[in-house]
GROMACS .gro file of C-alpha atoms in nm:
model
  248
    1MET     CA    1   8.929  10.305   8.046
    2GLU     CA    2   8.798  10.579   8.277
    3GLY     CA    3   9.077  10.811   8.382
    4HIS     CA    4   9.273  11.126   8.310
    5TYR     CA    5   9.626  11.251   8.258
    6GLU     CA    6   9.824  11.394   8.549
    7GLU     CA    7  10.093  11.645   8.454
    8LEU     CA    8  10.417  11.559   8.636
    9GLY     CA    9  10.636  11.838   8.498
   10GLY     CA   10  10.903  11.842   8.233
   11GLY     CA   11  10.643  11.755   7.971
   12ILE     CA   12  10.579  11.415   8.132
   13ARG     CA   13  10.222  11.310   8.198
   14LEU     CA   14  10.075  10.990   8.338
   15TRP     CA   15   9.741  10.822   8.276
   16VAL     CA   16   9.570  10.749   8.609
   17THR     CA   17   9.241  10.580   8.697
   18PRO     CA   18   9.043  10.533   9.020
   19ALA     CA   19   9.193  10.184   9.053
   20HIS     CA   20   9.555  10.279   8.979
   21LYS     CA   21   9.662  10.624   9.095
   22PHE     CA   22   9.929  10.765   9.327
   23GLY     CA   23   9.984  10.965   9.643
   24ALA     CA   24  10.249  11.172   9.817
   25ASP     CA   25  10.444  10.862   9.920
   26ALA     CA   26  10.536  10.794   9.556
   27PHE     CA   27  10.688  11.142   9.517
   28LEU     CA   28  10.880  11.104   9.842
   29LEU     CA   29  11.013  10.760   9.746
   30ALA     CA   30  11.121  10.874   9.399
   31ASP     CA   31  11.307  11.168   9.552
   32PHE     CA   32  11.464  10.959   9.832
   33ALA     CA   33  11.594  10.702   9.580
   34SER     CA   34  11.733  10.967   9.338
   35PRO     CA   35  11.891  10.745   9.071
   36ARG     CA   36  12.231  10.844   8.940
   37ALA     CA   37  12.292  10.918   8.573
   38GLY     CA   38  12.344  10.592   8.391
   39ASP     CA   39  12.180  10.374   8.659
   40ARG     CA   40  11.972  10.079   8.553
   41ALA     CA   41  11.669  10.087   8.783
   42ALA     CA   42  11.363   9.874   8.853
   43ASP     CA   43  11.045   9.964   9.041
   44LEU     CA   44  10.856   9.669   9.191
   45GLY     CA   45  10.478   9.679   9.214
   46SER     CA   46  10.484   9.993   9.003
   47GLY     CA   47  10.108  10.044   8.966
   48CYS     CA   48  10.054  10.322   8.712
   49GLY     CA   49  10.432  10.370   8.689
   50ILE     CA   50  10.452  10.688   8.894
   51VAL     CA   51  10.791  10.636   9.061
   52PRO     CA   52  10.996  10.568   8.744
   53ALA     CA   53  10.796  10.830   8.552
   54LEU     CA   54  10.902  11.097   8.803
   55TRP     CA   55  11.268  11.022   8.735
   56PHE     CA   56  11.232  11.137   8.375
   57ARG     CA   57  11.100  11.486   8.452
   58GLY     CA   58  11.450  11.637   8.456
   59PRO     CA   59  11.668  11.827   8.513
   60GLU     CA   60  11.814  11.585   8.770
   61PRO     CA   61  12.005  11.281   8.641
   62ALA     CA   62  11.774  11.013   8.503
   63PRO     CA   63  11.841  10.640   8.485
   64ARG     CA   64  11.944  10.500   8.148
   65GLU     CA   65  11.662  10.248   8.193
   66ALA     CA   66  11.377  10.209   8.443
   67VAL     CA   67  11.179   9.883   8.439
   68ALA     CA   68  10.832   9.917   8.595
   69VAL     CA   69  10.731   9.571   8.720
   70GLU     CA   70  10.357   9.528   8.780
   71ILE     CA   71  10.140   9.218   8.816
   72GLN     CA   72   9.802   9.374   8.731
   73GLU     CA   73   9.722   9.385   8.361
   74ALA     CA   74   9.500   9.694   8.389
   75ALA     CA   75   9.783   9.892   8.549
   76CYS     CA   76  10.024   9.770   8.278
   77ALA     CA   77   9.778   9.891   8.015
   78GLN     CA   78   9.780  10.232   8.183
   79MET     CA   79  10.159  10.243   8.165
   80ALA     CA   80  10.149  10.148   7.798
   81ARG     CA   81   9.911  10.438   7.734
   82SER     CA   82  10.134  10.678   7.926
   83LEU     CA   83  10.433  10.556   7.728
   84ALA     CA   84  10.251  10.612   7.399
   85GLU     CA   85  10.099  10.951   7.479
   86GLY     CA   86  10.270  11.094   7.786
   87ASN     CA   87  10.618  11.185   7.653
   88LEU     CA   88  10.792  10.912   7.850
   89PRO     CA   89  11.115  10.800   7.679
   90ALA     CA   90  11.060  10.482   7.480
   91GLY     CA   91  11.330  10.224   7.544
   92ARG     CA   92  11.412  10.380   7.881
   93PHE     CA   93  11.075  10.362   8.058
   94VAL     CA   94  10.996   9.990   8.027
   95PRO     CA   95  10.666   9.846   8.160
   96LEU     CA   96  10.690   9.476   8.248
   97CYS     CA   97  10.375   9.283   8.336
   98ALA     CA   98  10.513   9.021   8.574
   99ASP     CA   99  10.492   8.878   8.925
  100LEU     CA  100  10.783   9.016   9.126
  101ARG     CA  101  10.816   8.674   9.288
  102GLU     CA  102  10.889   8.517   8.947
  103LEU     CA  103  11.149   8.741   8.785
  104ARG     CA  104  11.411   8.476   8.719
  105GLY     CA  105  11.441   8.443   8.344
  106ARG     CA  106  11.252   8.770   8.291
  107LEU     CA  107  11.516   9.010   8.423
  108PRO     CA  108  11.890   8.950   8.473
  109ALA     CA  109  12.025   8.860   8.817
  110GLY     CA  110  12.250   9.136   8.948
  111GLY     CA  111  12.168   9.355   8.650
  112PHE     CA  112  12.041   9.663   8.834
  113ASP     CA  113  12.198   9.949   9.028
  114LEU     CA  114  11.876  10.061   9.199
  115VAL     CA  115  11.549   9.893   9.293
  116THR     CA  116  11.252  10.072   9.450
  117CYS     CA  117  10.919   9.960   9.591
  118ASN     CA  118  10.612  10.119   9.745
  119PRO     CA  119  10.481   9.792   9.891
  120PRO     CA  120  10.148   9.699  10.049
  121TYR     CA  121  10.149   9.850  10.397
  122THR     CA  122   9.917   9.604  10.573
  123GLY     CA  123  10.064   9.271  10.678
  124PRO     CA  124   9.883   8.936  10.700
  125GLY     CA  125   9.589   8.952  10.940
  126GLY     CA  126   9.607   9.330  10.970
  127GLY     CA  127   9.287   9.522  10.903
  128LEU     CA  128   8.989   9.449  10.682
  129LEU     CA  129   9.069   9.338  10.328
  130SER     CA  130   8.967   9.583  10.056
  131ALA     CA  131   8.664   9.465   9.860
  132ASP     CA  132   8.817   9.596   9.537
  133PRO     CA  133   9.076   9.349   9.396
  134ALA     CA  134   9.314   9.628   9.283
  135GLY     CA  135   9.295   9.794   9.624
  136ARG     CA  136   9.350   9.461   9.798
  137ILE     CA  137   9.672   9.395   9.604
  138ALA     CA  138   9.796   9.752   9.656
  139ARG     CA  139   9.722   9.775  10.030
  140HIS     CA  140   9.748   9.422  10.171
  141GLU     CA  141  10.021   9.160  10.154
  142THR     CA  142   9.809   8.920   9.949
  143ALA     CA  143  10.013   8.909   9.626
  144CYS     CA  144  10.353   8.969   9.790
  145THR     CA  145  10.506   9.014  10.135
  146LEU     CA  146  10.792   9.229  10.259
  147ALA     CA  147  11.010   8.919  10.240
  148ASP     CA  148  10.907   8.863   9.875
  149VAL     CA  149  10.983   9.224   9.783
  150SER     CA  150  11.322   9.215   9.956
  151ALA     CA  151  11.414   8.883   9.793
  152ALA     CA  152  11.323   9.021   9.449
  153ALA     CA  153  11.535   9.330   9.510
  154ARG     CA  154  11.826   9.112   9.623
  155TYR     CA  155  11.799   8.906   9.304
  156LEU     CA  156  11.799   9.214   9.079
  157LEU     CA  157  12.072   9.420   9.246
  158ARG     CA  158  12.440   9.411   9.165
  159TYR     CA  159  12.686   9.400   9.454
  160GLY     CA  160  12.673   9.746   9.612
  161GLY     CA  161  12.334   9.822   9.454
  162ARG     CA  162  12.063  10.006   9.647
  163PHE     CA  163  11.708   9.909   9.741
  164CYS     CA  164  11.481  10.196   9.850
  165LEU     CA  165  11.131  10.154   9.985
  166CYS     CA  166  10.867  10.341  10.182
  167HIS     CA  167  10.646  10.197  10.455
  168ARG     CA  168  10.453  10.275  10.771
  169PRO     CA  169  10.661  10.353  11.083
  170GLU     CA  170  10.485  10.081  11.282
  171ARG     CA  171  10.641   9.826  11.043
  172LEU     CA  172  10.998   9.954  11.089
  173ALA     CA  173  11.114   9.640  11.272
  174ASP     CA  174  10.967   9.425  10.994
  175VAL     CA  175  11.142   9.636  10.729
  176ILE     CA  176  11.483   9.612  10.897
  177CYS     CA  177  11.448   9.237  10.951
  178ALA     CA  178  11.332   9.170  10.594
  179LEU     CA  179  11.621   9.369  10.447
  180ARG     CA  180  11.885   9.193  10.655
  181GLU     CA  181  11.738   8.849  10.592
  182ALA     CA  182  11.760   8.918  10.219
  183GLY     CA  183  12.124   9.030  10.241
  184LEU     CA  184  12.043   9.400  10.201
  185GLU     CA  185  12.211   9.590  10.483
  186PRO     CA  186  12.002   9.887  10.609
  187LYS     CA  187  12.207  10.201  10.543
  188ARG     CA  188  11.967  10.500  10.547
  189LEU     CA  189  11.645  10.580  10.729
  190ARG     CA  190  11.430  10.891  10.711
  191LEU     CA  191  11.096  10.954  10.879
  192VAL     CA  192  10.826  11.177  10.731
  193GLN     CA  193  10.617  11.398  10.960
  194GLN     CA  194  10.320  11.617  10.872
  195ARG     CA  195  10.439  11.886  11.113
  196PRO     CA  196  10.743  11.914  11.346
  197ALA     CA  197  10.538  11.811  11.649
  198SER     CA  198  10.353  11.527  11.471
  199ALA     CA  199  10.433  11.159  11.494
  200PRO     CA  200  10.582  11.018  11.170
  201TRP     CA  201  10.335  10.874  10.919
  202LEU     CA  202  10.585  10.732  10.668
  203LEU     CA  203  10.937  10.590  10.665
  204LEU     CA  204  11.188  10.587  10.381
  205ALA     CA  205  11.461  10.322  10.401
  206GLU     CA  206  11.758  10.214  10.191
  207GLY     CA  207  11.931   9.879  10.200
  208ARG     CA  208  12.251   9.798  10.015
  209ARG     CA  209  12.352   9.461   9.879
  210GLY     CA  210  12.682   9.370  10.041
  211GLY     CA  211  12.682   9.683  10.257
  212LYS     CA  212  12.865   9.696  10.588
  213PRO     CA  213  12.664   9.748  10.910
  214GLY     CA  214  12.596  10.111  10.992
  215LEU     CA  215  12.260  10.286  10.966
  216ARG     CA  216  12.243  10.663  10.905
  217VAL     CA  217  11.925  10.820  11.043
  218GLU     CA  218  11.860  11.139  10.848
  219PRO     CA  219  11.673  11.446  10.974
  220PRO     CA  220  11.295  11.409  10.948
  221LEU     CA  221  11.119  11.534  10.638
  222ILE     CA  222  10.849  11.785  10.736
  223VAL     CA  223  10.552  11.810  10.501
  224GLU     CA  224  10.380  12.129  10.618
  225GLY     CA  225  10.544  12.470  10.634
  226GLU     CA  226  10.428  12.827  10.666
  227GLY     CA  227  10.133  12.880  10.433
  228GLY     CA  228  10.120  12.524  10.301
  229PHE     CA  229  10.396  12.287  10.195
  230SER     CA  230  10.741  12.309  10.351
  231PRO     CA  231  11.031  12.425  10.129
  232GLU     CA  232  11.144  12.064  10.089
  233LEU     CA  233  10.798  11.948   9.976
  234LEU     CA  234  10.780  12.237   9.731
  235ARG     CA  235  11.110  12.112   9.586
  236VAL     CA  236  10.984  11.753   9.565
  237TYR     CA  237  10.662  11.864   9.392
  238ARG     CA  238  10.849  12.109   9.165
  239LYS     CA  239  10.648  12.406   9.293
  240LYS     CA  240  10.801  12.752   9.339
  241GLU     CA  241  10.565  12.861   9.615
  242ASN     CA  242  10.240  12.778   9.788
  243LYS     CA  243   9.930  12.914   9.620
  244LYS     CA  244   9.781  13.216   9.787
  245GLU     CA  245   9.418  13.214   9.899
  246GLY     CA  246   9.179  13.292   9.616
  247GLY     CA  247   9.452  13.213   9.365
  248ARG     CA  248   9.622  13.553   9.416
   0.00000   0.00000   0.00000
């Protein structure tokens, strides 16, 4: 399997390939969700397992268990390799090759405190379908829709449990509607901007099972700062400072 290891920090490394890799949105989602110590978490459509893997870098609290649900066998094989060779905690990082639409009998109803998902961003009829099957599943709602993802999260979450996802700002209305229709009340929203004057390119949202109405809109997350990443992005990426030109 063509690929390489990506060092995530804390001794954790992840096997990535051209078909199953990750971007900045995974780091932002993992940080936004921030599981509490002792949480049982699940990540839907986990790909190479990046979101749950980031939670085990330390020193922040890590979930007691993180189930990485993924439908594609090649991506599940990558997670198995990372688990065997990447210092991920066996018994706590748990790859599960399954369709998120068919989790009944595979995972317990109401058994999770936190569910996350970095879903396909393009809805039905939106844009040209990727020629690559892995890219098509990752980017287009062909294997699951926002409604499917929200319904799966609702099934997994205990009363009061949290569902965190990222998406494109132009789909904000769809996100809010899907969460409410699944019984997950929208409670937090944060927009991500490249620069202070830029339009947002990503949204981070949290819905709570059984939550009361009331949405908190948090200050925007700014990606770029003086000389490179903003202080908040440096924290998310576990970097002390931006590299100087020429490596000095």
